[in-house]
Amino acid sequence: YHVITRGNQRQKVFREEKDFLKYLEFLSDYKDRYGFWVYAYVLMGTHVHLLIETGQVPLSKILQGINQRFTMYFNRRYGTVGHLFQGRYKAILCDRDAYLLSLVKYLHCNPVRAGMVRRPEEYRWSSHREYIGLNKDGLVNTGLVMGMFSKDLKRGRRLYVEYMREDEKASKEDFYRTVDQRILGDEEFVERVRGRTKNGIL
């Protein structure tokens, strides 16, 4: 899933360094608890992008837990009340084989597109730094993506960096051009997902 969670009325959800750290702490806690995979993330001032694969626990339960805990933390810290995040999060079920690399790149380049930094590695609050070995907190499951470049980690990192520097062929619109506003994939993938949905698997 490509998950987007936005601040209520576009308000800032991360005001200080501690807020970013606390969100990542909660994400890590729930990952340990519910056994899902995090392929990429980027925490922006007013919103969050996550690229995650769920296991037995549904996405709704995972996001409800993370967002609820962070909201409680935020309200206590800043003396506010009520909803921090805007309604329900947006979740797009993506064809991992076809879109994983492009989505990782799209998330990691968000701060660059926003004009906050010149290069992805200059932004502290994304998983890009873990992919290139600057962060080693183990939150992100980098193995699948790195394995697409090389089985050798050093070579894989070099090829990943080269890939990140290439112009992205896919546009923002490509990642939001979905079926039923929730599925990103080719016709076969969409039919497979719909079939599983009918059978109550999703």
mmCIF file of C-alpha atoms in Angstrom:
data_model
loop_
_atom_site.group_PDB
_atom_site.id
_atom_site.type_symbol
_atom_site.label_atom_id
_atom_site.label_comp_id
_atom_site.label_asym_id
_atom_site.label_seq_id
_atom_site.Cartn_x
_atom_site.Cartn_y
_atom_site.Cartn_z
ATOM 1 C CA TYR A 1 0.000 0.000 0.000
ATOM 2 C CA HIS A 2 0.995 3.580 -0.701
ATOM 3 C CA VAL A 3 -0.514 5.361 2.302
ATOM 4 C CA ILE A 4 -0.936 9.134 2.553
ATOM 5 C CA THR A 5 -1.991 10.686 5.862
ATOM 6 C CA ARG A 6 -2.515 14.449 5.971
ATOM 7 C CA GLY A 7 -2.825 16.910 8.821
ATOM 8 C CA ASN A 8 -6.340 18.182 9.517
ATOM 9 C CA GLN A 9 -6.953 21.391 7.522
ATOM 10 C CA ARG A 10 -3.387 21.070 6.232
ATOM 11 C CA GLN A 11 -1.942 21.841 9.642
ATOM 12 C CA LYS A 12 1.596 20.901 10.578
ATOM 13 C CA VAL A 13 1.766 17.513 12.255
ATOM 14 C CA PHE A 14 5.534 17.739 12.836
ATOM 15 C CA ARG A 15 6.624 20.950 14.536
ATOM 16 C CA GLU A 16 9.917 19.894 16.100
ATOM 17 C CA GLU A 17 12.554 17.185 15.758
ATOM 18 C CA LYS A 18 11.026 15.221 18.630
ATOM 19 C CA ASP A 19 7.747 14.908 16.708
ATOM 20 C CA PHE A 20 9.448 13.201 13.764
ATOM 21 C CA LEU A 21 11.316 10.871 16.112
ATOM 22 C CA LYS A 22 8.151 10.021 18.040
ATOM 23 C CA TYR A 23 6.228 9.124 14.866
ATOM 24 C CA LEU A 24 9.043 6.813 13.750
ATOM 25 C CA GLU A 25 9.096 5.256 17.218
ATOM 26 C CA PHE A 26 5.360 4.482 16.978
ATOM 27 C CA LEU A 27 5.761 3.143 13.431
ATOM 28 C CA SER A 28 8.528 0.830 14.637
ATOM 29 C CA ASP A 29 6.472 -0.310 17.662
ATOM 30 C CA TYR A 30 3.492 -1.246 15.503
ATOM 31 C CA LYS A 31 5.711 -2.922 12.927
ATOM 32 C CA ASP A 32 7.087 -5.180 15.684
ATOM 33 C CA ARG A 33 3.595 -5.788 17.055
ATOM 34 C CA TYR A 34 1.749 -6.514 13.818
ATOM 35 C CA GLY A 35 4.462 -7.865 11.531
ATOM 36 C CA PHE A 36 4.135 -5.691 8.444
ATOM 37 C CA TRP A 37 6.918 -4.528 6.093
ATOM 38 C CA VAL A 38 8.000 -0.935 5.569
ATOM 39 C CA TYR A 39 9.623 -0.412 2.160
ATOM 40 C CA ALA A 40 9.801 3.380 2.300
ATOM 41 C CA TYR A 41 8.571 6.415 4.181
ATOM 42 C CA VAL A 42 8.863 10.182 4.116
ATOM 43 C CA LEU A 43 7.608 12.479 6.854
ATOM 44 C CA MET A 44 6.803 15.948 5.552
ATOM 45 C CA GLY A 45 5.657 18.867 7.701
ATOM 46 C CA THR A 46 1.953 18.456 7.018
ATOM 47 C CA HIS A 47 1.678 14.841 5.877
ATOM 48 C CA VAL A 48 3.143 11.339 5.824
ATOM 49 C CA HIS A 49 3.803 8.923 2.961
ATOM 50 C CA LEU A 50 4.281 5.230 3.774
ATOM 51 C CA LEU A 51 4.950 2.312 1.468
ATOM 52 C CA ILE A 52 4.037 -0.802 3.429
ATOM 53 C CA GLU A 53 3.035 -4.413 2.895
ATOM 54 C CA THR A 54 0.652 -5.931 5.407
ATOM 55 C CA GLY A 55 0.619 -9.455 6.769
ATOM 56 C CA GLN A 56 -2.252 -10.895 8.824
ATOM 57 C CA VAL A 57 -3.288 -7.598 10.428
ATOM 58 C CA PRO A 58 -5.363 -5.284 8.191
ATOM 59 C CA LEU A 59 -4.049 -1.883 7.208
ATOM 60 C CA SER A 60 -6.928 -0.088 8.948
ATOM 61 C CA LYS A 61 -5.935 -1.496 12.347
ATOM 62 C CA ILE A 62 -2.271 -0.599 11.811
ATOM 63 C CA LEU A 63 -2.967 3.002 10.770
ATOM 64 C CA GLN A 64 -5.606 3.523 13.424
ATOM 65 C CA GLY A 65 -3.113 2.512 16.109
ATOM 66 C CA ILE A 66 -0.248 4.658 14.823
ATOM 67 C CA ASN A 67 -2.367 7.753 14.163
ATOM 68 C CA GLN A 68 -4.241 7.493 17.444
ATOM 69 C CA ARG A 69 -1.050 7.207 19.491
ATOM 70 C CA PHE A 70 0.620 10.051 17.654
ATOM 71 C CA THR A 71 -2.459 12.267 18.043
ATOM 72 C CA MET A 72 -2.515 11.626 21.803
ATOM 73 C CA TYR A 73 1.204 12.457 22.007
ATOM 74 C CA PHE A 74 0.759 15.624 19.907
ATOM 75 C CA ASN A 75 -2.246 16.900 21.892
ATOM 76 C CA ARG A 76 -0.440 16.334 25.199
ATOM 77 C CA ARG A 77 2.747 18.007 23.982
ATOM 78 C CA TYR A 78 1.120 21.105 22.491
ATOM 79 C CA GLY A 79 -1.998 21.437 24.656
ATOM 80 C CA THR A 80 -4.363 20.876 21.748
ATOM 81 C CA VAL A 81 -7.529 18.771 21.450
ATOM 82 C CA GLY A 82 -9.404 16.901 18.743
ATOM 83 C CA HIS A 83 -8.357 15.359 15.443
ATOM 84 C CA LEU A 84 -4.819 15.864 14.204
ATOM 85 C CA PHE A 85 -5.174 13.982 10.926
ATOM 86 C CA GLN A 86 -7.608 14.786 8.155
ATOM 87 C CA GLY A 87 -10.418 12.223 8.081
ATOM 88 C CA ARG A 88 -9.458 8.826 6.767
ATOM 89 C CA TYR A 89 -6.011 8.209 5.338
ATOM 90 C CA LYS A 90 -5.701 7.512 1.599
ATOM 91 C CA ALA A 91 -4.452 4.033 0.723
ATOM 92 C CA ILE A 92 -3.632 2.820 -2.780
ATOM 93 C CA LEU A 93 -3.080 -0.920 -3.196
ATOM 94 C CA CYS A 94 -0.131 -1.205 -5.589
ATOM 95 C CA ASP A 95 1.292 -3.925 -7.787
ATOM 96 C CA ARG A 96 4.584 -4.458 -5.998
ATOM 97 C CA ASP A 97 6.371 -6.045 -8.971
ATOM 98 C CA ALA A 98 5.513 -3.213 -11.343
ATOM 99 C CA TYR A 99 5.629 -0.147 -9.110
ATOM 100 C CA LEU A 100 7.838 -0.786 -6.065
ATOM 101 C CA LEU A 101 11.030 0.852 -7.374
ATOM 102 C CA SER A 102 9.222 3.853 -8.836
ATOM 103 C CA LEU A 103 7.222 4.395 -5.648
ATOM 104 C CA VAL A 104 10.322 4.216 -3.443
ATOM 105 C CA LYS A 105 11.932 6.824 -5.683
ATOM 106 C CA TYR A 106 8.781 8.965 -5.705
ATOM 107 C CA LEU A 107 8.611 9.014 -1.893
ATOM 108 C CA HIS A 108 12.308 9.667 -1.400
ATOM 109 C CA CYS A 109 12.308 12.557 -3.893
ATOM 110 C CA ASN A 110 9.363 14.309 -2.228
ATOM 111 C CA PRO A 111 11.526 16.761 -0.229
ATOM 112 C CA VAL A 112 13.494 17.590 -3.398
ATOM 113 C CA ARG A 113 10.328 18.301 -5.384
ATOM 114 C CA ALA A 114 9.088 20.472 -2.505
ATOM 115 C CA GLY A 115 12.279 22.563 -2.698
ATOM 116 C CA MET A 116 13.345 21.665 0.845
ATOM 117 C CA VAL A 117 16.670 20.068 -0.159
ATOM 118 C CA ARG A 118 18.726 19.610 -3.306
ATOM 119 C CA ARG A 119 19.363 15.896 -2.849
ATOM 120 C CA PRO A 120 17.302 13.190 -1.069
ATOM 121 C CA GLU A 121 20.131 12.310 1.354
ATOM 122 C CA GLU A 122 20.053 15.851 2.769
ATOM 123 C CA TYR A 123 16.558 15.251 4.190
ATOM 124 C CA ARG A 124 16.641 13.449 7.532
ATOM 125 C CA TRP A 125 13.057 12.225 7.689
ATOM 126 C CA SER A 126 12.874 9.699 4.899
ATOM 127 C CA SER A 127 14.051 6.118 4.504
ATOM 128 C CA HIS A 128 16.425 7.064 1.678
ATOM 129 C CA ARG A 129 19.252 7.492 4.194
ATOM 130 C CA GLU A 130 18.788 3.890 5.346
ATOM 131 C CA TYR A 131 19.046 2.654 1.758
ATOM 132 C CA ILE A 132 22.424 4.333 1.325
ATOM 133 C CA GLY A 133 23.737 3.269 4.738
ATOM 134 C CA LEU A 134 23.592 6.597 6.600
ATOM 135 C CA ASN A 135 20.854 5.365 8.967
ATOM 136 C CA LYS A 136 20.913 1.876 10.458
ATOM 137 C CA ASP A 137 17.856 1.699 12.699
ATOM 138 C CA GLY A 138 16.384 -1.347 10.943
ATOM 139 C CA LEU A 139 12.929 0.182 10.535
ATOM 140 C CA VAL A 140 12.888 -0.236 6.758
ATOM 141 C CA ASN A 141 12.885 -3.552 4.892
ATOM 142 C CA THR A 142 15.467 -2.629 2.265
ATOM 143 C CA GLY A 143 16.298 -6.172 1.128
ATOM 144 C CA LEU A 144 13.649 -6.550 -1.555
ATOM 145 C CA VAL A 145 14.458 -3.241 -3.260
ATOM 146 C CA MET A 146 18.228 -3.657 -2.978
ATOM 147 C CA GLY A 147 17.938 -7.183 -4.347
ATOM 148 C CA MET A 148 16.439 -5.728 -7.520
ATOM 149 C CA PHE A 149 19.764 -4.001 -8.140
ATOM 150 C CA SER A 150 22.264 -6.602 -6.944
ATOM 151 C CA LYS A 151 22.760 -9.416 -4.444
ATOM 152 C CA ASP A 152 25.959 -7.647 -3.412
ATOM 153 C CA LEU A 153 25.024 -4.871 -0.967
ATOM 154 C CA LYS A 154 27.837 -2.497 -1.931
ATOM 155 C CA ARG A 155 27.073 -2.795 -5.650
ATOM 156 C CA GLY A 156 23.338 -2.622 -4.939
ATOM 157 C CA ARG A 157 23.738 0.667 -3.098
ATOM 158 C CA ARG A 158 25.784 2.140 -5.925
ATOM 159 C CA LEU A 159 23.174 1.128 -8.514
ATOM 160 C CA TYR A 160 20.373 2.393 -6.270
ATOM 161 C CA VAL A 161 22.068 5.813 -6.005
ATOM 162 C CA GLU A 162 22.482 5.911 -9.784
ATOM 163 C CA TYR A 163 18.796 5.052 -10.196
ATOM 164 C CA MET A 164 17.796 7.824 -7.793
ATOM 165 C CA ARG A 165 19.784 10.344 -9.850
ATOM 166 C CA GLU A 166 18.096 9.393 -13.112
ATOM 167 C CA ASP A 167 15.117 11.429 -14.279
ATOM 168 C CA GLU A 168 11.931 9.687 -13.217
ATOM 169 C CA LYS A 169 9.945 8.503 -16.219
ATOM 170 C CA ALA A 170 6.733 8.181 -14.220
ATOM 171 C CA SER A 171 4.898 11.354 -13.218
ATOM 172 C CA LYS A 172 2.973 12.122 -10.071
ATOM 173 C CA GLU A 173 -0.233 11.550 -12.028
ATOM 174 C CA ASP A 174 0.894 7.997 -12.874
ATOM 175 C CA PHE A 175 0.943 7.081 -9.186
ATOM 176 C CA TYR A 176 -2.538 8.479 -8.580
ATOM 177 C CA ARG A 177 -4.130 7.166 -11.788
ATOM 178 C CA THR A 178 -5.899 4.325 -10.019
ATOM 179 C CA VAL A 179 -8.870 2.047 -10.495
ATOM 180 C CA ASP A 180 -11.717 2.764 -8.071
ATOM 181 C CA GLN A 181 -9.334 5.354 -6.498
ATOM 182 C CA ARG A 182 -7.599 2.561 -4.609
ATOM 183 C CA ILE A 183 -5.786 0.098 -6.931
ATOM 184 C CA LEU A 184 -2.588 0.797 -8.900
ATOM 185 C CA GLY A 185 -1.672 -1.922 -11.378
ATOM 186 C CA ASP A 186 -2.369 -3.453 -14.753
ATOM 187 C CA GLU A 187 -5.651 -5.104 -15.747
ATOM 188 C CA GLU A 188 -4.610 -8.558 -14.535
ATOM 189 C CA PHE A 189 -3.554 -7.213 -11.124
ATOM 190 C CA VAL A 190 -6.802 -5.252 -10.759
ATOM 191 C CA GLU A 191 -8.916 -8.320 -11.572
ATOM 192 C CA ARG A 192 -6.917 -10.440 -9.117
ATOM 193 C CA VAL A 193 -7.457 -7.882 -6.347
ATOM 194 C CA ARG A 194 -11.166 -7.610 -7.124
ATOM 195 C CA GLY A 195 -11.472 -11.388 -7.028
ATOM 196 C CA ARG A 196 -9.820 -11.547 -3.612
ATOM 197 C CA THR A 197 -12.057 -8.733 -2.381
ATOM 198 C CA LYS A 198 -15.179 -10.619 -3.465
ATOM 199 C CA ASN A 199 -13.958 -13.695 -1.622
ATOM 200 C CA GLY A 200 -13.454 -11.638 1.538
ATOM 201 C CA ILE A 201 -9.677 -12.084 1.579
ATOM 202 C CA LEU A 202 -8.802 -8.375 1.575
#
